[in-house]
Tab-separated table of C-alpha atoms and ligand atoms in Angstrom:
chain	number	residue	atom	x	y	z
A	10	MET	CA	-28.852	13.350	18.120
A	11	PRO	CA	-30.642	10.735	16.070
A	12	THR	CA	-28.058	8.097	15.334
A	13	VAL	CA	-27.620	6.873	11.801
A	14	THR	CA	-29.060	3.395	11.729
A	15	THR	CA	-28.151	2.350	8.234
A	16	LEU	CA	-25.619	4.008	5.989
A	17	PHE	CA	-25.195	3.267	2.283
A	18	PRO	CA	-22.066	4.859	0.853
A	19	ILE	CA	-22.000	5.357	-2.902
A	20	VAL	CA	-18.522	5.718	-4.368
A	21	LEU	CA	-18.184	7.395	-7.756
A	22	ALA	CA	-15.513	5.750	-9.854
A	23	ALA	CA	-16.759	5.867	-13.423
A	24	GLY	CA	-14.645	8.744	-14.645
A	25	GLN	CA	-12.186	7.958	-17.398
A	26	GLY	CA	-9.128	9.536	-15.846
A	27	THR	CA	-7.673	10.501	-19.225
A	28	ARG	CA	-5.077	12.733	-17.637
A	29	MET	CA	-3.393	9.784	-15.948
A	30	ARG	CA	-2.377	8.642	-19.447
A	31	SER	CA	-2.497	5.056	-18.314
A	32	ALA	CA	-3.850	1.656	-19.280
A	33	LEU	CA	-4.715	1.223	-15.618
A	34	PRO	CA	-8.078	2.732	-14.607
A	35	LYS	CA	-7.477	5.872	-12.564
A	36	VAL	CA	-8.992	4.604	-9.309
A	37	LEU	CA	-6.683	1.574	-9.331
A	38	HIS	CA	-3.543	3.689	-9.208
A	39	PRO	CA	-1.987	2.963	-5.825
A	40	VAL	CA	-1.296	5.337	-2.983
A	41	ALA	CA	0.891	3.818	-0.249
A	42	GLY	CA	0.662	0.497	-2.069
A	43	LYS	CA	-3.144	0.365	-2.106
A	44	PRO	CA	-5.482	1.377	-4.942
A	45	MET	CA	-7.121	4.767	-4.393
A	46	LEU	CA	-10.592	3.254	-4.619
A	47	GLN	CA	-9.695	0.687	-1.956
A	48	HIS	CA	-8.681	3.500	0.400
A	49	VAL	CA	-12.127	5.067	-0.013
A	50	VAL	CA	-13.970	1.739	0.306
A	51	ASP	CA	-11.979	0.888	3.450
A	52	ALA	CA	-12.747	4.297	4.973
A	53	CYS	CA	-16.476	3.819	4.250
A	54	ASN	CA	-16.371	0.396	5.864
A	55	LEU	CA	-15.182	1.920	9.133
A	56	LEU	CA	-18.304	4.076	9.463
A	57	ILE	CA	-20.963	3.217	11.982
A	58	GLY	CA	-23.915	1.586	10.295
A	59	THR	CA	-22.413	0.929	6.860
A	60	ARG	CA	-24.470	-1.815	5.250
A	61	GLN	CA	-23.458	-1.897	1.626
A	62	ILE	CA	-21.072	0.144	-0.459
A	63	THR	CA	-22.113	0.729	-4.037
A	64	VAL	CA	-19.329	1.555	-6.459
A	65	VAL	CA	-20.356	3.296	-9.679
A	66	TYR	CA	-18.015	2.095	-12.388
A	67	GLY	CA	-17.661	2.686	-16.096
A	68	HIS	CA	-14.224	2.725	-17.616
A	69	GLY	CA	-12.150	-0.417	-17.048
A	70	GLY	CA	-15.090	-1.989	-15.253
A	71	GLU	CA	-13.861	-5.582	-15.111
A	72	GLN	CA	-10.438	-4.506	-13.952
A	73	VAL	CA	-11.847	-2.181	-11.297
A	74	MET	CA	-14.069	-4.946	-9.915
A	75	ARG	CA	-11.231	-7.464	-9.783
A	76	GLY	CA	-8.932	-4.898	-8.173
A	77	THR	CA	-11.263	-3.974	-5.321
A	78	GLN	CA	-11.946	-6.010	-2.191
A	79	GLY	CA	-14.894	-5.839	0.157
A	80	GLU	CA	-17.557	-8.227	1.378
A	81	ASN	CA	-20.351	-5.723	1.144
A	82	LEU	CA	-19.695	-4.249	-2.288
A	83	ALA	CA	-22.375	-3.675	-4.874
A	84	TRP	CA	-21.552	-2.522	-8.382
A	85	ALA	CA	-23.518	-0.122	-10.575
A	86	LEU	CA	-22.565	0.437	-14.177
A	87	GLN	CA	-22.661	3.951	-15.590
A	88	GLU	CA	-22.257	3.338	-19.295
A	89	GLN	CA	-21.928	6.969	-20.281
A	90	GLN	CA	-20.457	9.603	-18.025
A	91	LEU	CA	-23.307	12.088	-18.061
A	92	GLY	CA	-22.374	13.767	-14.799
A	93	THR	CA	-22.156	13.160	-11.069
A	94	GLY	CA	-25.954	13.273	-10.637
A	95	HIS	CA	-26.398	10.669	-13.357
A	96	ALA	CA	-23.693	8.546	-11.719
A	97	VAL	CA	-25.440	8.522	-8.338
A	98	LYS	CA	-28.732	7.736	-10.020
A	99	GLN	CA	-27.251	4.502	-11.396
A	100	ALA	CA	-26.467	3.399	-7.846
A	101	MET	CA	-29.834	4.204	-6.312
A	102	PRO	CA	-31.607	0.933	-7.212
A	103	SER	CA	-29.014	-1.029	-5.215
A	104	VAL	CA	-29.765	1.187	-2.206
A	105	LEU	CA	-33.552	1.481	-2.548
A	106	LYS	CA	-33.789	-2.325	-2.446
A	107	TYR	CA	-33.067	-2.102	1.282
A	108	ALA	CA	-33.869	1.512	2.099
A	109	GLN	CA	-36.002	2.499	5.040
A	110	ASP	CA	-37.210	5.980	5.920
A	111	ASP	CA	-34.070	6.891	7.801
A	112	THR	CA	-31.560	5.236	5.458
A	113	VAL	CA	-28.730	7.644	4.741
A	114	VAL	CA	-26.709	7.741	1.545
A	115	LEU	CA	-23.171	9.059	1.671
A	116	ILE	CA	-21.570	10.126	-1.605
A	117	ALA	CA	-17.808	9.664	-1.918
A	118	TYR	CA	-15.315	9.930	-4.776
A	119	GLY	CA	-13.137	6.942	-5.634
A	120	ASP	CA	-10.125	9.070	-6.540
A	121	VAL	CA	-9.762	10.806	-3.155
A	122	PRO	CA	-7.512	8.389	-1.264
A	123	LEU	CA	-6.664	10.471	1.799
A	124	ILE	CA	-10.216	10.897	3.063
A	125	ARG	CA	-10.361	10.019	6.763
A	126	PRO	CA	-13.144	7.874	8.193
A	127	GLN	CA	-13.517	10.378	11.062
A	128	THR	CA	-14.337	13.106	8.547
A	129	LEU	CA	-16.930	10.940	6.806
A	130	GLN	CA	-18.434	10.033	10.167
A	131	LEU	CA	-18.731	13.734	11.036
A	132	LEU	CA	-20.434	14.333	7.709
A	133	ALA	CA	-22.915	11.496	8.214
A	134	ASN	CA	-23.619	12.566	11.806
A	135	SER	CA	-24.102	16.203	10.816
A	136	LEU	CA	-27.172	15.416	8.735
A	137	LYS	CA	-29.382	15.403	11.846
A	138	GLN	CA	-32.530	17.432	11.032
A	139	SER	CA	-31.221	18.918	7.796
A	140	ALA	CA	-31.990	17.681	4.311
A	141	LEU	CA	-28.484	17.559	2.972
A	142	SER	CA	-25.028	17.776	4.453
A	143	ILE	CA	-21.995	18.743	2.416
A	144	LEU	CA	-18.279	18.405	3.062
A	145	THR	CA	-16.556	21.611	2.014
A	146	THR	CA	-13.069	22.991	2.133
A	147	ARG	CA	-11.415	26.358	1.668
A	148	LEU	CA	-8.938	26.852	-1.145
A	149	ASP	CA	-6.624	29.772	-1.895
A	150	ASN	CA	-7.214	28.979	-5.535
A	151	PRO	CA	-10.716	27.527	-5.951
A	152	THR	CA	-10.528	27.409	-9.762
A	153	GLY	CA	-12.387	24.443	-11.222
A	154	TYR	CA	-14.433	23.640	-8.136
A	155	GLY	CA	-18.104	24.102	-7.368
A	156	ARG	CA	-18.573	27.169	-5.127
A	157	MET	CA	-20.734	27.219	-2.001
A	158	VAL	CA	-23.228	30.036	-2.481
A	159	ARG	CA	-24.670	31.348	0.806
A	160	ASN	CA	-27.309	33.993	1.568
A	161	ASN	CA	-27.018	36.868	4.057
A	162	GLN	CA	-27.769	34.496	6.936
A	163	ARG	CA	-24.829	32.332	5.789
A	164	GLN	CA	-27.253	29.602	4.767
A	165	VAL	CA	-26.216	27.563	1.744
A	166	GLN	CA	-28.480	28.273	-1.223
A	167	ALA	CA	-26.738	26.462	-4.062
A	168	ILE	CA	-23.529	25.044	-5.420
A	169	VAL	CA	-22.484	26.765	-8.615
A	170	GLU	CA	-19.981	25.071	-10.901
A	171	GLU	CA	-16.996	27.076	-12.128
A	172	LYS	CA	-18.272	27.151	-15.694
A	173	ASP	CA	-21.710	28.380	-14.646
A	174	ALA	CA	-20.519	30.881	-12.051
A	175	THR	CA	-20.655	34.668	-12.244
A	176	ASP	CA	-17.431	36.636	-11.724
A	177	GLU	CA	-18.619	37.449	-8.230
A	178	GLN	CA	-19.341	33.809	-7.394
A	179	ARG	CA	-15.903	32.805	-8.647
A	180	LEU	CA	-14.386	34.799	-5.786
A	181	ILE	CA	-15.925	32.387	-3.273
A	182	GLN	CA	-13.189	30.246	-1.724
A	183	GLU	CA	-15.408	27.765	0.039
A	184	VAL	CA	-15.805	24.841	-2.356
A	185	ASN	CA	-17.719	21.602	-2.658
A	186	THR	CA	-15.514	18.532	-2.105
A	187	GLY	CA	-18.162	16.306	-3.678
A	188	PHE	CA	-18.700	14.300	-0.475
A	189	MET	CA	-22.251	14.682	0.788
A	190	ALA	CA	-24.938	12.888	2.756
A	191	ALA	CA	-28.749	12.832	2.573
A	192	ARG	CA	-31.556	10.368	3.124
A	193	ALA	CA	-31.997	7.827	0.336
A	194	LYS	CA	-35.628	8.777	-0.255
A	195	ASP	CA	-34.663	12.452	-0.709
A	196	PHE	CA	-31.835	11.710	-3.138
A	197	ALA	CA	-34.198	9.487	-5.137
A	198	ARG	CA	-36.689	12.355	-5.473
A	199	TRP	CA	-34.097	15.021	-6.332
A	200	LEU	CA	-32.199	12.899	-8.842
A	201	ASP	CA	-35.427	12.476	-10.843
A	202	GLN	CA	-35.670	16.249	-11.152
A	203	LEU	CA	-32.137	16.950	-12.410
A	204	SER	CA	-31.787	18.409	-15.866
A	205	PRO	CA	-28.649	18.852	-17.960
A	206	LYS	CA	-29.470	22.487	-18.708
A	207	ASN	CA	-26.078	23.922	-17.838
A	208	SER	CA	-22.905	24.914	-19.598
A	209	GLN	CA	-21.531	21.343	-19.576
A	210	GLY	CA	-24.789	19.574	-20.493
A	211	GLU	CA	-24.354	17.267	-17.479
A	212	TYR	CA	-26.621	16.011	-14.727
A	213	TYR	CA	-25.083	17.799	-11.750
A	214	LEU	CA	-25.376	16.111	-8.372
A	215	THR	CA	-24.786	19.557	-6.934
A	216	ASP	CA	-28.187	20.719	-8.162
A	217	CYS	CA	-29.664	18.667	-5.305
A	218	VAL	CA	-28.731	21.614	-3.100
A	219	SER	CA	-31.041	24.125	-4.766
A	220	LEU	CA	-33.753	21.446	-5.029
A	221	ALA	CA	-33.528	20.804	-1.289
A	222	VAL	CA	-33.595	24.542	-0.565
A	223	ALA	CA	-36.652	24.973	-2.811
A	224	GLU	CA	-38.425	22.324	-0.707
A	225	GLY	CA	-37.609	24.338	2.422
A	226	GLY	CA	-34.864	21.963	3.529
A	227	GLN	CA	-31.800	22.976	5.540
A	228	ILE	CA	-28.269	22.446	4.244
A	229	THR	CA	-25.491	21.755	6.743
A	230	THR	CA	-21.825	21.877	5.924
A	231	VAL	CA	-18.758	20.292	7.463
A	232	LEU	CA	-15.544	22.144	6.735
A	233	CYS	CA	-12.526	19.953	6.086
A	234	ALA	CA	-9.522	21.880	7.362
A	235	ASP	CA	-6.979	19.924	5.338
A	236	PRO	CA	-7.494	20.382	1.577
A	237	LEU	CA	-5.199	17.420	0.767
A	238	GLU	CA	-7.625	15.113	2.542
A	239	VAL	CA	-10.302	15.852	-0.047
A	240	GLU	CA	-8.063	16.274	-3.074
A	241	GLY	CA	-8.586	13.945	-6.001
A	242	ALA	CA	-5.785	12.650	-8.184
A	243	ASN	CA	-6.379	13.501	-11.811
A	244	ASN	CA	-2.794	13.161	-13.011
A	245	ARG	CA	0.415	11.601	-11.782
A	246	ALA	CA	1.763	14.838	-10.372
A	247	GLN	CA	-1.238	15.072	-8.045
A	248	LEU	CA	-0.871	11.368	-7.327
A	249	ALA	CA	2.727	11.905	-6.187
A	250	ARG	CA	1.628	14.747	-3.923
A	251	LEU	CA	-1.005	12.562	-2.276
A	252	GLU	CA	1.526	9.732	-1.998
A	253	ARG	CA	3.911	11.994	-0.069
A	254	GLU	CA	1.126	13.037	2.268
A	255	ALA	CA	0.074	9.398	2.811
A	256	GLN	CA	3.683	8.539	3.623
A	257	ARG	CA	3.994	11.507	5.970
A	258	ARG	CA	0.931	10.326	7.891
A	259	GLN	CA	2.250	6.764	8.173
A	260	SER	CA	5.704	7.840	9.331
A	261	GLU	CA	4.092	10.033	11.932
A	262	VAL	CA	2.103	7.108	13.342
A	263	LEU	CA	5.280	5.032	13.462
A	264	MET	CA	7.312	7.782	15.122
A	265	LEU	CA	4.612	8.407	17.713
A	266	SER	CA	4.641	4.683	18.495
A	267	GLY	CA	8.299	4.919	19.495
A	268	VAL	CA	10.282	4.363	16.307
A	269	THR	CA	13.058	6.750	15.318
A	270	VAL	CA	12.812	7.495	11.619
A	271	ALA	CA	15.990	9.135	10.318
A	272	ASP	CA	14.058	11.111	7.702
A	273	PRO	CA	10.294	10.664	7.286
A	274	THR	CA	10.541	11.899	3.695
A	275	ARG	CA	12.830	8.988	2.902
A	276	LEU	CA	10.828	6.092	4.304
A	277	ASP	CA	8.145	4.471	2.170
A	278	ILE	CA	5.563	2.133	3.630
A	279	ARG	CA	3.351	0.256	1.219
A	280	GLY	CA	1.473	-1.988	3.591
A	281	GLN	CA	1.165	-2.364	7.356
A	282	VAL	CA	3.997	-1.969	9.795
A	283	THR	CA	4.041	-2.633	13.509
A	284	ALA	CA	7.093	-1.992	15.654
A	285	GLY	CA	8.242	-2.355	19.234
A	286	GLN	CA	9.986	0.450	21.116
A	287	ASP	CA	13.258	2.050	20.108
A	288	CYS	CA	13.551	0.787	16.583
A	289	PHE	CA	15.653	2.867	14.236
A	290	ILE	CA	14.948	3.131	10.519
A	291	ASP	CA	17.593	4.847	8.439
A	292	VAL	CA	17.020	6.646	5.130
A	293	ASN	CA	15.737	5.131	1.888
A	294	VAL	CA	14.049	2.118	3.397
A	295	VAL	CA	10.984	0.579	1.718
A	296	LEU	CA	8.608	-1.571	3.745
A	297	LEU	CA	6.084	-3.669	1.825
A	298	GLY	CA	3.169	-5.875	2.812
A	299	HIS	CA	3.073	-6.953	6.464
A	300	VAL	CA	6.181	-5.974	8.353
A	301	GLU	CA	6.464	-6.723	12.048
A	302	LEU	CA	9.439	-5.358	13.963
A	303	GLY	CA	10.266	-6.266	17.552
A	304	ALA	CA	11.865	-3.837	19.980
A	305	ASN	CA	15.262	-2.299	19.318
A	306	VAL	CA	15.462	-3.312	15.682
A	307	THR	CA	17.823	-1.299	13.508
A	308	ILE	CA	17.289	-1.101	9.760
A	309	ASP	CA	20.163	0.544	7.953
A	310	SER	CA	19.814	2.611	4.812
A	311	GLY	CA	18.682	1.224	1.492
A	312	CYS	CA	16.915	-1.914	2.772
A	313	VAL	CA	13.737	-3.361	1.263
A	314	LEU	CA	11.590	-5.581	3.509
A	315	LYS	CA	8.480	-7.368	2.322
A	316	ASN	CA	6.271	-9.541	4.555
A	317	VAL	CA	8.855	-9.941	7.250
A	318	LYS	CA	8.672	-10.760	10.921
A	319	ILE	CA	11.682	-9.581	12.898
A	320	ALA	CA	12.281	-10.239	16.610
A	321	ASP	CA	13.980	-7.936	19.159
A	322	ASN	CA	17.492	-6.511	18.808
A	323	VAL	CA	17.997	-7.446	15.197
A	324	HIS	CA	20.324	-5.420	13.009
A	325	VAL	CA	19.563	-5.365	9.284
A	326	LYS	CA	22.559	-3.779	7.636
A	327	SER	CA	22.508	-1.556	4.641
A	328	HIS	CA	21.210	-2.608	1.193
A	329	THR	CA	19.621	-5.849	2.299
A	330	LEU	CA	16.510	-7.344	0.681
A	331	ILE	CA	14.274	-9.567	2.791
A	332	GLU	CA	11.066	-11.203	1.606
A	333	ASP	CA	8.673	-13.636	3.324
A	334	ALA	CA	11.105	-14.426	6.091
A	335	VAL	CA	11.286	-14.675	9.867
A	336	LEU	CA	14.297	-13.398	11.815
A	337	GLY	CA	14.873	-14.454	15.427
A	338	GLU	CA	16.178	-12.103	18.089
A	339	ASN	CA	19.713	-10.732	18.014
A	340	CYS	CA	20.239	-11.680	14.379
A	341	GLU	CA	22.525	-9.727	12.085
A	342	VAL	CA	21.876	-9.614	8.383
A	343	GLY	CA	23.747	-7.864	5.597
A	344	PRO	CA	25.089	-5.599	4.315
A	345	PHE	CA	24.051	-6.607	0.781
A	346	ALA	CA	22.256	-9.804	1.768
A	347	ARG	CA	19.321	-11.283	-0.112
A	348	ILE	CA	16.982	-13.182	2.164
A	349	ARG	CA	14.402	-14.876	-0.028
A	350	PRO	CA	11.041	-16.477	0.812
A	351	GLY	CA	10.999	-19.270	3.332
A	352	THR	CA	14.088	-18.216	5.228
A	353	VAL	CA	13.933	-18.606	9.001
A	354	LEU	CA	16.848	-17.382	11.077
A	355	GLY	CA	17.231	-18.651	14.628
A	356	ALA	CA	18.228	-16.336	17.459
A	357	GLY	CA	21.695	-14.861	17.112
A	358	ALA	CA	22.193	-16.149	13.565
A	359	LYS	CA	24.368	-14.111	11.241
A	360	VAL	CA	24.054	-13.761	7.489
A	361	GLY	CA	26.702	-11.550	5.982
A	362	ASN	CA	27.473	-9.736	2.773
A	363	PHE	CA	26.599	-11.167	-0.627
A	364	VAL	CA	24.787	-14.133	0.844
A	365	GLU	CA	21.569	-15.415	-0.699
A	366	THR	CA	19.230	-17.675	1.233
A	367	LYS	CA	16.003	-19.340	0.132
A	368	LYS	CA	13.781	-21.856	1.974
A	369	ALA	CA	16.525	-22.088	4.520
A	370	GLN	CA	16.293	-22.784	8.199
A	371	ILE	CA	19.395	-21.399	9.843
A	372	GLY	CA	19.723	-22.464	13.458
A	373	LYS	CA	20.633	-20.499	16.571
A	374	ASN	CA	23.979	-18.713	16.435
A	375	SER	CA	24.890	-20.190	13.066
A	376	LYS	CA	26.901	-18.005	10.723
A	377	VAL	CA	26.948	-17.669	6.967
A	378	SER	CA	29.189	-14.683	6.748
A	379	HIS	CA	30.288	-14.181	3.163
A	380	LEU	CA	29.433	-14.893	-0.468
A	381	SER	CA	27.245	-17.987	-0.102
A	382	TYR	CA	24.073	-19.493	-1.514
A	383	ILE	CA	22.030	-21.488	0.978
A	384	GLY	CA	18.827	-22.898	-0.529
A	385	ASP	CA	16.432	-25.690	0.496
A	386	THR	CA	18.500	-26.205	3.600
A	387	ASP	CA	17.926	-27.268	7.177
A	388	MET	CA	20.837	-26.043	9.238
A	389	GLY	CA	21.347	-26.703	12.943
A	390	GLU	CA	22.831	-24.526	15.680
A	391	ASP	CA	26.330	-23.080	16.039
A	392	VAL	CA	27.252	-23.908	12.466
A	393	ASN	CA	29.945	-21.995	10.618
A	394	ILE	CA	29.687	-21.838	6.860
A	395	GLY	CA	32.882	-20.635	5.176
A	396	ALA	CA	33.020	-17.986	2.485
A	397	GLY	CA	31.822	-19.007	-0.942
A	398	THR	CA	29.948	-22.138	0.159
A	399	ILE	CA	27.154	-23.135	-2.203
A	400	THR	CA	24.306	-25.577	-1.735
A	401	CYS	CA	23.765	-27.167	-5.152
A	402	ASN	CA	20.043	-27.712	-4.736
A	403	TYR	CA	18.959	-27.982	-8.360
A	404	ASP	CA	19.777	-30.556	-11.013
A	405	GLY	CA	18.070	-28.613	-13.763
A	406	VAL	CA	14.718	-30.274	-13.093
A	407	ASN	CA	14.217	-30.938	-9.393
A	408	LYS	CA	15.160	-29.239	-6.144
A	409	PHE	CA	16.829	-31.223	-3.363
A	410	LYS	CA	17.485	-30.656	0.297
A	411	THR	CA	20.678	-30.163	2.216
A	412	ILE	CA	20.691	-31.162	5.881
A	413	ILE	CA	23.379	-29.692	8.107
A	414	GLY	CA	23.614	-30.786	11.751
A	415	ASP	CA	24.686	-28.815	14.820
A	416	ARG	CA	28.228	-27.446	15.253
A	417	VAL	CA	29.204	-28.245	11.679
A	418	PHE	CA	32.149	-26.391	10.160
A	419	VAL	CA	32.197	-26.029	6.386
A	420	GLY	CA	35.473	-24.797	4.916
A	421	SER	CA	35.458	-22.023	2.331
A	422	ASN	CA	34.548	-22.582	-1.303
A	423	SER	CA	32.765	-25.882	-0.723
A	424	GLN	CA	29.833	-27.214	-2.708
A	425	LEU	CA	27.208	-29.307	-0.986
A	426	VAL	CA	25.472	-31.285	-3.724
A	427	ALA	CA	21.946	-32.044	-2.568
A	428	PRO	CA	20.390	-34.304	-1.512
A	429	VAL	CA	23.122	-34.517	1.065
A	430	THR	CA	23.576	-34.602	4.826
A	431	ILE	CA	26.372	-33.167	6.926
A	432	GLU	CA	26.092	-34.774	10.343
A	433	ASN	CA	26.595	-33.118	13.737
A	434	ASP	CA	30.106	-31.864	14.487
A	435	ALA	CA	31.363	-32.744	11.004
A	436	THR	CA	34.091	-30.657	9.450
A	437	ILE	CA	34.346	-30.148	5.694
A	438	GLY	CA	37.737	-29.227	4.311
A	439	ALA	CA	37.907	-26.089	2.227
A	440	GLY	CA	37.297	-26.494	-1.485
A	441	SER	CA	35.379	-29.782	-1.137
A	442	THR	CA	32.568	-30.990	-3.340
A	443	ILE	CA	30.384	-33.073	-1.054
A	444	THR	CA	27.997	-35.547	-2.687
A	445	LYS	CA	27.650	-38.161	0.072
A	446	THR	CA	26.887	-38.041	3.783
A	447	ALA	CA	29.679	-36.418	5.777
A	448	PRO	CA	29.797	-38.420	9.016
A	449	ALA	CA	29.493	-36.937	12.478
A	450	GLY	CA	32.565	-35.624	14.220
A	451	LYS	CA	34.965	-36.339	11.342
A	452	LEU	CA	36.874	-34.334	8.766
A	453	THR	CA	35.688	-34.921	5.232
A	454	VAL	CA	37.657	-33.520	2.324
A	455	SER	CA	37.110	-34.156	-1.363
A	456	ARG	CA	39.796	-32.367	-3.225
A	457	ALA	CA	42.863	-33.557	-5.074
A	458	ARG	CA	45.926	-33.778	-2.870
A	459	GLN	CA	48.384	-30.938	-3.269
A	460	ILE	CA	51.555	-31.990	-5.053
A	461	THR	CA	54.704	-30.106	-5.930
A	462	ILE	CA	56.613	-30.971	-9.153
A	463	GLU	CA	60.346	-30.939	-8.541
A	464	GLY	CA	62.554	-29.558	-11.323
A	465	TRP	CA	59.682	-27.966	-13.200
A	466	GLN	CA	60.563	-24.785	-15.069
A	467	ARG	CA	58.471	-21.999	-16.375
A	468	PRO	CA	58.352	-21.784	-20.170
A	469	VAL	CA	60.403	-18.912	-21.566
A	470	LYS	CA	59.964	-16.949	-24.772
A	471	GLU	CA	62.225	-18.040	-27.647
A	472	LYS	CA	64.749	-15.399	-28.693
A	473	LYS	CA	64.699	-14.527	-32.430
B	8	UD1	C1	-17.381	17.871	-9.025
B	8	UD1	C2	-18.484	18.773	-8.465
B	8	UD1	C3	-17.861	20.072	-7.955
B	8	UD1	C4	-16.785	19.760	-6.923
B	8	UD1	C5	-15.759	18.796	-7.519
B	8	UD1	C6	-14.771	18.375	-6.475
B	8	UD1	C7	-20.503	18.291	-9.729
B	8	UD1	C8	-21.389	18.734	-10.821
B	8	UD1	N1	-19.439	19.053	-9.483
B	8	UD1	O1	-16.754	18.518	-10.096
B	8	UD1	O2	-18.848	20.875	-7.362
B	8	UD1	O3	-16.154	20.959	-6.522
B	8	UD1	O4	-16.415	17.627	-8.009
B	8	UD1	O5	-13.769	17.628	-7.088
B	8	UD1	O6	-20.790	17.333	-9.040
B	8	UD1	N2	-17.910	10.769	-12.021
B	8	UD1	C9	-18.605	9.664	-12.427
B	8	UD1	N3	-19.463	9.758	-13.460
B	8	UD1	C10	-19.698	10.924	-14.103
B	8	UD1	C11	-18.969	12.061	-13.693
B	8	UD1	C12	-18.109	11.958	-12.643
B	8	UD1	O7	-18.442	8.572	-11.866
B	8	UD1	O8	-20.517	10.928	-15.040
B	8	UD1	C13	-16.988	10.659	-10.903
B	8	UD1	C14	-15.533	10.882	-11.282
B	8	UD1	O9	-14.899	9.665	-11.593
B	8	UD1	C15	-14.957	11.517	-10.028
B	8	UD1	C16	-16.131	12.253	-9.426
B	8	UD1	O10	-17.295	11.664	-9.982
B	8	UD1	O11	-14.519	10.564	-9.106
B	8	UD1	C17	-16.087	13.733	-9.712
B	8	UD1	O12	-16.059	13.924	-11.082
B	8	UD1	P1	-15.297	15.159	-11.715
B	8	UD1	O13	-15.577	15.189	-13.145
B	8	UD1	O14	-13.891	15.157	-11.261
B	8	UD1	O15	-16.018	16.347	-10.939
B	8	UD1	P2	-16.370	17.780	-11.458
B	8	UD1	O16	-17.577	17.685	-12.296
B	8	UD1	O17	-15.161	18.397	-11.971
B	9	CA	CA1	-12.779	17.235	-10.924
């Protein structure tokens, strides 16, 4: 098998996508948290021999360019959408600049997010001695698609578009997915010969098939068994269907890696997740960005985690939000906790219900169990923060730090007015407002002494 030395994918993304009814260009609509076009570009980048990926853009050009990442991207503008053949033609100069005799061009669609790199690799490899290789699929209802027309020897003769097809041809269930591969020099020659003499007045890329056949070339096909893999999203209903399939695939990978997922239809991953063995993820959990779970981590229902690193044996209780944070082993968080960016929990730390933390270092085995706000704080080990304790870190203009030593005990409903330090082993009496250093090992209280008024009587209502 002659190996593909250089591969130049061309991704078509100039279509308007009217049916999305959106200000966002169609190809930027996300699937599993990533724009559809990025899925296709990433898949192309995994192919052996990919040199440069040319994206054909039109509508929302600036936005599409800004929204797509890749070191080897080239952009080709298609000002008017005159058909798929016209679109590819706009990209050819960027390929022919580098093309050698054996340079292969692979055509892909930017609105087909579930395409697998393995499938594209098969397609590229299948070109071998043939002139053109086409990725096809079989559909129960092929309406709207180009049909694969074969002769008696089952050799592909042409692709006929729905609108140009005879009644007999419309019965064909094998359809063109739009993904195809051929040598750059051949595409260049065929594209020059396309004419818009068809029912839609477009330059059809699919006419390359009959042109290749007329030259005596062979057409190979690769059948994609899973129609969802090659389905494009033209509206938001299709988008949702592809989203569910993307999520199903991701959950499956996670489950096969040793994670128990309570219900794969109720876990959404919009990013990358890695997990150790025997994690458990309950229903209605959303994982965003980079999420790293150790072994034996339990995430209860209704949690949202974004860019989080969690060590072994952690329990995240229900309805907890965690963002840009690191949790040490054996921690317990929630239920109903909000762990904001810059929070680092030491091993065995506990953050309970209705607690908000931000830029907070919470040392080993320290506990903030109920109804607290801990912001811009450095907290030592074995600290106990009573219910309702607030770090007052903001004076309306600037943020200040609260330093809490080891083994500190803060009584309930205290305010720590930053900048302030609570030294090791200090105890703060409940209801205190602390504005100055609380010295080590001592009890500091700052509330009015309790007094009882003798002989005081409750007012009574005057009788009329
Ligand atoms: C095309 C194929 C059809 C195939 C179907 C699969 C042609 C003539 N027909 O149909 O055989 O079954 O795809 O979905 O190729 N695009 C551009 N510029 C254009 C036109 C299209 O960039 O001028 C892009 C679109 O954004 C889209 C892709 O090409 O990503 C396919 O365009 P679309 O109009 O959906 O394809 P059809 O012509 O319906
Ligand atoms: Ca289409």
